[in-house]
């Protein structure tokens, strides 16, 4: 079957693209590794998405699913491994061995947590090292943990973990933490947090489970050890774009370069919306807005290339 459009990814950008495309009566296929994307990893309520005073990540995903259903869209859970363009048709192959064809494609694959690349990190994933406080936080009840990264995600994670843990160290590489003042205040008000700046992580150590984190104080050059049973890594995301590298131009951070009006890539008929592209201000609302625009641009492309 030849689709008008295949949307890859079901985070805010992909869901919004699907709703807009369905309303344009495009014959579409929606494929994604999971439902909801990064908002499923959100540790605290979302407070900056219009229409909701505050809403949890899982609850927002539920509303996405309901709206997709109302528009008769059922995402297929699968991973896209490769996209080729042969003449004017896109051919997509997935991890389960499926092959699909479409006239246009919108990539909305967002990003994955950026690893620290410190000694011991890989070894202790699932044994104290986590990239998802919402998923793993409750396991660390009454324990001492470290959060690596002093941006908003790091402080939100620390604020969530404060509901469970005894003590939290927040380690930031720079001279000062970059999180909004309000996020920092929430964490400091818990009286459980210690902020360590100028910290370069050296290694994570343990036996069966993590028991220590070593860092260098970048000012004094002194190596230091803190006793922790958990390490939450919150240092940003790498875009999930490798599978499409032959068809697009990349930024120096492997984000897809697009036209800012239409989200078109350098390959005609291929669009990229949300966190996976080079756009700034990566947020739920911006991803959703870009998804909507990309779907309308894909529709226009189809009209012009009938
Ligand atoms: C901890 C945390 C807290 C945040 N808090 C907020 C907040 O309060 N407010 C806010 O506005 N933003 C927040 N953000 C940012 C926001 O979540 C992202 O900007 C937004 O989710 C980006 O949406 P997206 O659809 O572009 O990508 P994503 O949400 O990353 O979704 C990508 C989708 O693509 C799928 N995918 C990836 N690769 C493939 C593949 N090869 N094949 C098939 N599917 C694939 C994924 O499974 C996923 O469904 C937060 C992010 C994090 C991590």
GROMACS .gro file of C-alpha atoms and ligand atoms in nm:
model
  359
    1UNK     CA    1   0.000   0.000   0.000
    2UNK     CA    2   0.125   0.346  -0.088
    3UNK     CA    3   0.072   0.603   0.190
    4UNK     CA    4   0.048   0.978   0.135
    5UNK     CA    5   0.249   1.027   0.452
    6UNK     CA    6   0.447   0.828   0.707
    7UNK     CA    7   0.511   0.997   1.042
    8UNK     CA    8   0.801   0.857   1.243
    9UNK     CA    9   0.776   0.921   1.618
   10UNK     CA   10   0.482   0.973   1.855
   11UNK     CA   11   0.600   1.247   2.088
   12UNK     CA   12   0.425   1.586   2.082
   13UNK     CA   13   0.557   1.665   1.731
   14UNK     CA   14   0.448   1.333   1.579
   15UNK     CA   15   0.107   1.331   1.748
   16UNK     CA   16   0.034   1.685   1.637
   17UNK     CA   17   0.149   1.608   1.281
   18UNK     CA   18  -0.078   1.301   1.274
   19UNK     CA   19  -0.384   1.497   1.392
   20UNK     CA   20  -0.329   1.770   1.132
   21UNK     CA   21  -0.262   1.519   0.852
   22UNK     CA   22  -0.574   1.316   0.940
   23UNK     CA   23  -0.784   1.633   0.929
   24UNK     CA   24  -0.648   1.697   0.577
   25UNK     CA   25  -0.771   1.344   0.493
   26UNK     CA   26  -0.421   1.225   0.415
   27UNK     CA   27  -0.378   0.851   0.399
   28UNK     CA   28  -0.118   0.816   0.673
   29UNK     CA   29   0.085   0.563   0.868
   30UNK     CA   30   0.218   0.651   1.211
   31UNK     CA   31   0.517   0.447   1.337
   32UNK     CA   32   0.691   0.499   1.668
   33UNK     CA   33   0.912   0.319   1.918
   34UNK     CA   34   0.687   0.438   2.199
   35UNK     CA   35   0.388   0.657   2.273
   36UNK     CA   36   0.449   1.007   2.405
   37UNK     CA   37   0.827   1.037   2.370
   38UNK     CA   38   1.020   1.238   2.626
   39UNK     CA   39   0.717   1.354   2.820
   40UNK     CA   40   0.686   0.996   2.943
   41UNK     CA   41   1.012   1.057   3.129
   42UNK     CA   42   0.893   1.374   3.293
   43UNK     CA   43   0.939   1.358   3.670
   44UNK     CA   44   0.718   1.649   3.771
   45UNK     CA   45   0.398   1.801   3.635
   46UNK     CA   46   0.403   1.994   3.308
   47UNK     CA   47   0.305   2.353   3.379
   48UNK     CA   48   0.371   2.528   3.048
   49UNK     CA   49   0.141   2.356   2.801
   50UNK     CA   50  -0.167   2.566   2.717
   51UNK     CA   51  -0.500   2.432   2.826
   52UNK     CA   52  -0.366   2.261   3.137
   53UNK     CA   53  -0.277   2.440   3.457
   54UNK     CA   54  -0.062   2.141   3.536
   55UNK     CA   55  -0.067   1.788   3.401
   56UNK     CA   56   0.158   1.486   3.453
   57UNK     CA   57   0.348   1.339   3.158
   58UNK     CA   58   0.147   1.012   3.160
   59UNK     CA   59  -0.184   1.202   3.175
   60UNK     CA   60  -0.087   1.425   2.883
   61UNK     CA   61   0.010   1.114   2.685
   62UNK     CA   62  -0.334   0.968   2.763
   63UNK     CA   63  -0.500   1.276   2.611
   64UNK     CA   64  -0.273   1.242   2.304
   65UNK     CA   65  -0.381   0.878   2.263
   66UNK     CA   66  -0.748   0.967   2.298
   67UNK     CA   67  -0.719   1.244   2.038
   68UNK     CA   68  -0.538   1.013   1.795
   69UNK     CA   69  -0.809   0.752   1.841
   70UNK     CA   70  -1.080   1.014   1.778
   71UNK     CA   71  -0.902   1.088   1.449
   72UNK     CA   72  -0.881   0.713   1.370
   73UNK     CA   73  -0.502   0.700   1.398
   74UNK     CA   74  -0.342   0.399   1.563
   75UNK     CA   75   0.037   0.427   1.584
   76UNK     CA   76   0.229   0.109   1.510
   77UNK     CA   77   0.493   0.042   1.777
   78UNK     CA   78   0.811  -0.028   1.583
   79UNK     CA   79   1.152   0.128   1.522
   80UNK     CA   80   1.237   0.275   1.183
   81UNK     CA   81   1.587   0.160   1.088
   82UNK     CA   82   1.622   0.302   0.740
   83UNK     CA   83   1.462   0.548   0.498
   84UNK     CA   84   1.553   0.556   0.131
   85UNK     CA   85   1.413   0.763  -0.151
   86UNK     CA   86   1.383   0.576  -0.478
   87UNK     CA   87   1.270   0.810  -0.755
   88UNK     CA   88   0.983   0.999  -0.589
   89UNK     CA   89   0.891   0.730  -0.332
   90UNK     CA   90   1.019   0.685   0.025
   91UNK     CA   91   1.087   0.328   0.138
   92UNK     CA   92   1.097   0.269   0.509
   93UNK     CA   93   1.222  -0.046   0.684
   94UNK     CA   94   1.165  -0.125   1.049
   95UNK     CA   95   1.317  -0.337   1.324
   96UNK     CA   96   1.038  -0.596   1.296
   97UNK     CA   97   1.118  -0.645   0.927
   98UNK     CA   98   0.826  -0.445   0.787
   99UNK     CA   99   0.865  -0.229   0.476
  100UNK     CA  100   0.640   0.065   0.397
  101UNK     CA  101   0.615   0.312   0.110
  102UNK     CA  102   0.498   0.673   0.109
  103UNK     CA  103   0.504   0.989  -0.098
  104UNK     CA  104   0.607   1.205   0.199
  105UNK     CA  105   0.766   1.144   0.541
  106UNK     CA  106   0.781   1.352   0.859
  107UNK     CA  107   1.059   1.264   1.103
  108UNK     CA  108   0.970   1.353   1.464
  109UNK     CA  109   1.213   1.124   1.644
  110UNK     CA  110   1.323   1.366   1.917
  111UNK     CA  111   1.621   1.260   2.118
  112UNK     CA  112   1.771   1.015   2.365
  113UNK     CA  113   1.939   1.095   2.694
  114UNK     CA  114   2.299   1.202   2.646
  115UNK     CA  115   2.533   0.968   2.831
  116UNK     CA  116   2.801   1.102   3.064
  117UNK     CA  117   3.063   0.879   2.910
  118UNK     CA  118   3.228   0.841   3.250
  119UNK     CA  119   3.398   0.525   3.373
  120UNK     CA  120   3.147   0.286   3.532
  121UNK     CA  121   2.841   0.452   3.378
  122UNK     CA  122   2.750   0.173   3.137
  123UNK     CA  123   2.839  -0.099   3.387
  124UNK     CA  124   2.594   0.036   3.645
  125UNK     CA  125   2.293   0.112   3.423
  126UNK     CA  126   2.002  -0.047   3.608
  127UNK     CA  127   2.227  -0.093   3.914
  128UNK     CA  128   2.211   0.264   4.035
  129UNK     CA  129   2.266   0.464   3.716
  130UNK     CA  130   1.941   0.598   3.571
  131UNK     CA  131   1.827   0.838   3.301
  132UNK     CA  132   1.465   0.844   3.419
  133UNK     CA  133   1.380   0.959   3.770
  134UNK     CA  134   1.009   0.909   3.711
  135UNK     CA  135   1.071   0.544   3.631
  136UNK     CA  136   1.337   0.469   3.892
  137UNK     CA  137   1.305   0.732   4.167
  138UNK     CA  138   1.091   0.528   4.408
  139UNK     CA  139   1.360   0.255   4.423
  140UNK     CA  140   1.590   0.502   4.597
  141UNK     CA  141   1.369   0.569   4.899
  142UNK     CA  142   1.578   0.694   5.196
  143UNK     CA  143   1.901   0.668   4.998
  144UNK     CA  144   2.160   0.928   4.897
  145UNK     CA  145   2.175   1.002   4.525
  146UNK     CA  146   2.350   1.234   4.281
  147UNK     CA  147   2.190   1.418   3.992
  148UNK     CA  148   2.440   1.508   3.720
  149UNK     CA  149   2.346   1.832   3.546
  150UNK     CA  150   2.236   2.164   3.692
  151UNK     CA  151   1.994   2.266   3.415
  152UNK     CA  152   1.614   2.264   3.445
  153UNK     CA  153   1.591   1.888   3.384
  154UNK     CA  154   1.851   1.824   3.657
  155UNK     CA  155   1.672   2.041   3.911
  156UNK     CA  156   1.328   1.906   3.822
  157UNK     CA  157   1.467   1.558   3.866
  158UNK     CA  158   1.616   1.656   4.202
  159UNK     CA  159   1.284   1.810   4.309
  160UNK     CA  160   1.102   1.487   4.223
  161UNK     CA  161   1.362   1.267   4.391
  162UNK     CA  162   1.332   1.474   4.709
  163UNK     CA  163   0.995   1.300   4.762
  164UNK     CA  164   1.182   0.975   4.817
  165UNK     CA  165   1.549   1.010   4.895
  166UNK     CA  166   1.739   1.113   5.208
  167UNK     CA  167   1.989   1.340   5.037
  168UNK     CA  168   2.062   1.466   4.686
  169UNK     CA  169   2.381   1.609   4.541
  170UNK     CA  170   2.330   1.811   4.224
  171UNK     CA  171   2.657   1.830   4.029
  172UNK     CA  172   2.710   2.096   3.764
  173UNK     CA  173   3.013   2.124   3.536
  174UNK     CA  174   3.002   2.504   3.507
  175UNK     CA  175   3.063   2.774   3.762
  176UNK     CA  176   2.686   2.815   3.826
  177UNK     CA  177   2.377   2.601   3.787
  178UNK     CA  178   2.177   2.698   3.478
  179UNK     CA  179   1.826   2.603   3.596
  180UNK     CA  180   1.559   2.872   3.641
  181UNK     CA  181   1.567   3.032   3.984
  182UNK     CA  182   1.224   2.891   4.068
  183UNK     CA  183   1.339   2.535   3.994
  184UNK     CA  184   1.649   2.586   4.208
  185UNK     CA  185   1.443   2.730   4.493
  186UNK     CA  186   1.206   2.430   4.496
  187UNK     CA  187   1.503   2.197   4.535
  188UNK     CA  188   1.684   2.405   4.798
  189UNK     CA  189   1.361   2.440   4.997
  190UNK     CA  190   1.349   2.063   5.041
  191UNK     CA  191   1.655   2.100   5.270
  192UNK     CA  192   1.781   1.774   5.120
  193UNK     CA  193   1.999   1.909   4.841
  194UNK     CA  194   2.360   2.011   4.813
  195UNK     CA  195   2.468   2.185   4.490
  196UNK     CA  196   2.825   2.120   4.374
  197UNK     CA  197   2.946   2.338   4.087
  198UNK     CA  198   3.267   2.314   3.881
  199UNK     CA  199   3.239   1.936   3.903
  200UNK     CA  200   3.389   1.715   3.634
  201UNK     CA  201   3.266   1.361   3.677
  202UNK     CA  202   3.546   1.107   3.679
  203UNK     CA  203   3.389   0.772   3.758
  204UNK     CA  204   3.100   0.582   3.909
  205UNK     CA  205   3.197   0.298   4.136
  206UNK     CA  206   3.023   0.017   4.318
  207UNK     CA  207   2.992  -0.351   4.387
  208UNK     CA  208   2.659  -0.509   4.295
  209UNK     CA  209   2.515  -0.157   4.306
  210UNK     CA  210   2.658   0.197   4.285
  211UNK     CA  211   2.818   0.314   4.608
  212UNK     CA  212   3.034   0.614   4.509
  213UNK     CA  213   3.082   0.893   4.259
  214UNK     CA  214   3.420   1.056   4.194
  215UNK     CA  215   3.455   1.403   4.050
  216UNK     CA  216   3.726   1.659   4.005
  217UNK     CA  217   3.679   2.009   4.147
  218UNK     CA  218   3.771   2.206   3.832
  219UNK     CA  219   3.886   2.503   4.038
  220UNK     CA  220   4.119   2.329   4.286
  221UNK     CA  221   4.191   2.029   4.058
  222UNK     CA  222   4.128   1.810   4.362
  223UNK     CA  223   3.964   1.469   4.312
  224UNK     CA  224   3.670   1.410   4.545
  225UNK     CA  225   3.446   1.118   4.636
  226UNK     CA  226   3.086   1.126   4.748
  227UNK     CA  227   2.900   0.821   4.879
  228UNK     CA  228   2.584   0.773   4.672
  229UNK     CA  229   2.364   0.477   4.588
  230UNK     CA  230   2.211   0.630   4.277
  231UNK     CA  231   2.328   0.850   3.991
  232UNK     CA  232   2.068   1.026   3.774
  233UNK     CA  233   2.213   1.161   3.449
  234UNK     CA  234   2.044   1.480   3.324
  235UNK     CA  235   2.290   1.640   3.082
  236UNK     CA  236   2.075   1.675   2.775
  237UNK     CA  237   1.971   1.472   2.477
  238UNK     CA  238   2.125   1.352   2.151
  239UNK     CA  239   1.889   1.365   1.853
  240UNK     CA  240   1.771   1.025   1.724
  241UNK     CA  241   1.856   1.098   1.362
  242UNK     CA  242   2.129   0.853   1.252
  243UNK     CA  243   1.887   0.638   1.051
  244UNK     CA  244   1.813   0.926   0.811
  245UNK     CA  245   2.166   1.065   0.769
  246UNK     CA  246   2.189   0.993   0.395
  247UNK     CA  247   1.887   1.211   0.313
  248UNK     CA  248   1.942   1.519   0.529
  249UNK     CA  249   2.196   1.778   0.630
  250UNK     CA  250   2.307   1.767   0.994
  251UNK     CA  251   2.399   2.047   1.235
  252UNK     CA  252   2.719   2.002   1.435
  253UNK     CA  253   2.502   1.827   1.698
  254UNK     CA  254   2.346   1.583   1.450
  255UNK     CA  255   2.016   1.771   1.442
  256UNK     CA  256   1.836   1.777   1.107
  257UNK     CA  257   1.864   2.108   0.924
  258UNK     CA  258   1.527   2.225   0.789
  259UNK     CA  259   1.364   2.523   0.631
  260UNK     CA  260   1.210   2.722   0.916
  261UNK     CA  261   0.880   2.794   0.741
  262UNK     CA  262   0.792   2.444   0.624
  263UNK     CA  263   1.030   2.213   0.815
  264UNK     CA  264   1.133   2.069   0.480
  265UNK     CA  265   1.473   1.896   0.468
  266UNK     CA  266   1.705   1.903   0.169
  267UNK     CA  267   1.523   1.597   0.027
  268UNK     CA  268   1.192   1.699  -0.135
  269UNK     CA  269   0.896   1.539   0.046
  270UNK     CA  270   1.095   1.473   0.366
  271UNK     CA  271   1.021   1.693   0.669
  272UNK     CA  272   1.159   1.704   1.025
  273UNK     CA  273   0.975   1.855   1.322
  274UNK     CA  274   1.037   1.887   1.696
  275UNK     CA  275   1.350   1.813   1.897
  276UNK     CA  276   1.517   1.616   1.618
  277UNK     CA  277   1.567   1.928   1.408
  278UNK     CA  278   1.802   2.221   1.450
  279UNK     CA  279   1.533   2.453   1.587
  280UNK     CA  280   1.589   2.629   1.917
  281UNK     CA  281   1.367   2.624   2.229
  282UNK     CA  282   1.296   2.252   2.240
  283UNK     CA  283   0.967   2.224   2.426
  284UNK     CA  284   0.638   2.035   2.408
  285UNK     CA  285   0.448   2.328   2.262
  286UNK     CA  286   0.715   2.412   2.003
  287UNK     CA  287   0.741   2.046   1.898
  288UNK     CA  288   0.362   2.027   1.862
  289UNK     CA  289   0.357   2.351   1.661
  290UNK     CA  290   0.629   2.229   1.428
  291UNK     CA  291   0.451   1.895   1.381
  292UNK     CA  292   0.135   2.078   1.275
  293UNK     CA  293   0.324   2.298   1.029
  294UNK     CA  294   0.517   2.005   0.885
  295UNK     CA  295   0.192   1.812   0.824
  296UNK     CA  296   0.039   2.110   0.643
  297UNK     CA  297   0.358   2.153   0.440
  298UNK     CA  298   0.354   1.782   0.348
  299UNK     CA  299  -0.008   1.824   0.236
  300UNK     CA  300   0.089   2.124   0.016
  301UNK     CA  301   0.380   1.925  -0.126
  302UNK     CA  302   0.141   1.645  -0.226
  303UNK     CA  303  -0.098   1.889  -0.389
  304UNK     CA  304   0.185   2.039  -0.594
  305UNK     CA  305   0.335   1.701  -0.692
  306UNK     CA  306   0.025   1.505  -0.791
  307LIG     C1  307   1.296   1.527   3.192
  307LIG     C2  308   1.234   1.619   3.091
  307LIG     C3  309   1.148   1.719   3.131
  307LIG     C4  310   1.090   1.806   3.036
  307LIG     N1  311   1.000   1.900   3.078
  307LIG     C5  312   0.936   1.979   2.988
  307LIG     C6  313   0.835   2.071   3.030
  307LIG     O1  314   0.802   2.083   3.148
  307LIG     N2  315   0.777   2.147   2.936
  307LIG     C7  316   0.810   2.138   2.803
  307LIG     O2  317   0.751   2.210   2.724
  307LIG     N3  318   0.905   2.051   2.761
  307LIG     C8  319   0.968   1.971   2.850
  307LIG     N4  320   1.064   1.882   2.808
  307LIG     C9  321   1.100   1.879   2.666
  307LIG    C10  322   0.993   1.808   2.584
  307LIG     O3  323   0.959   1.685   2.645
  307LIG    C11  324   1.046   1.785   2.443
  307LIG     O4  325   1.084   1.909   2.387
  307LIG    C12  326   0.939   1.721   2.354
  307LIG     O5  327   0.897   1.597   2.407
  307LIG    C13  328   0.991   1.699   2.212
  307LIG     O6  329   0.893   1.636   2.139
  307LIG     P1  330   0.926   1.554   2.006
  307LIG     O7  331   0.797   1.498   1.961
  307LIG     O8  332   1.004   1.639   1.916
  307LIG     O9  333   1.027   1.438   2.049
  307LIG     P2  334   1.018   1.324   2.160
  307LIG    O10  335   0.928   1.363   2.271
  307LIG    O11  336   1.159   1.290   2.192
  307LIG    O12  337   0.950   1.203   2.082
  307LIG    C14  338   1.021   1.129   1.986
  307LIG    C15  339   0.942   1.006   1.946
  307LIG    O13  340   1.009   0.941   1.839
  307LIG    C16  341   1.021   0.801   1.865
  307LIG     N5  342   1.139   0.752   1.792
  307LIG    C17  343   1.270   0.786   1.807
  307LIG     N6  344   1.347   0.721   1.716
  307LIG    C18  345   1.262   0.644   1.643
  307LIG    C19  346   1.281   0.555   1.535
  307LIG     N7  347   1.400   0.530   1.481
  307LIG     N8  348   1.172   0.489   1.486
  307LIG    C20  349   1.047   0.512   1.538
  307LIG     N9  350   1.025   0.598   1.640
  307LIG    C21  351   1.130   0.663   1.692
  307LIG    C22  352   1.032   0.796   2.016
  307LIG    O14  353   0.999   0.668   2.065
  307LIG    C23  354   0.929   0.903   2.056
  307LIG    O15  355   0.798   0.851   2.054
  307LIG    C24  356   1.122   1.792   2.898
  307LIG    C25  357   1.210   1.691   2.858
  307LIG    C26  358   1.264   1.604   2.952
  307LIG    C27  359   1.356   1.496   2.907
   0.00000   0.00000   0.00000
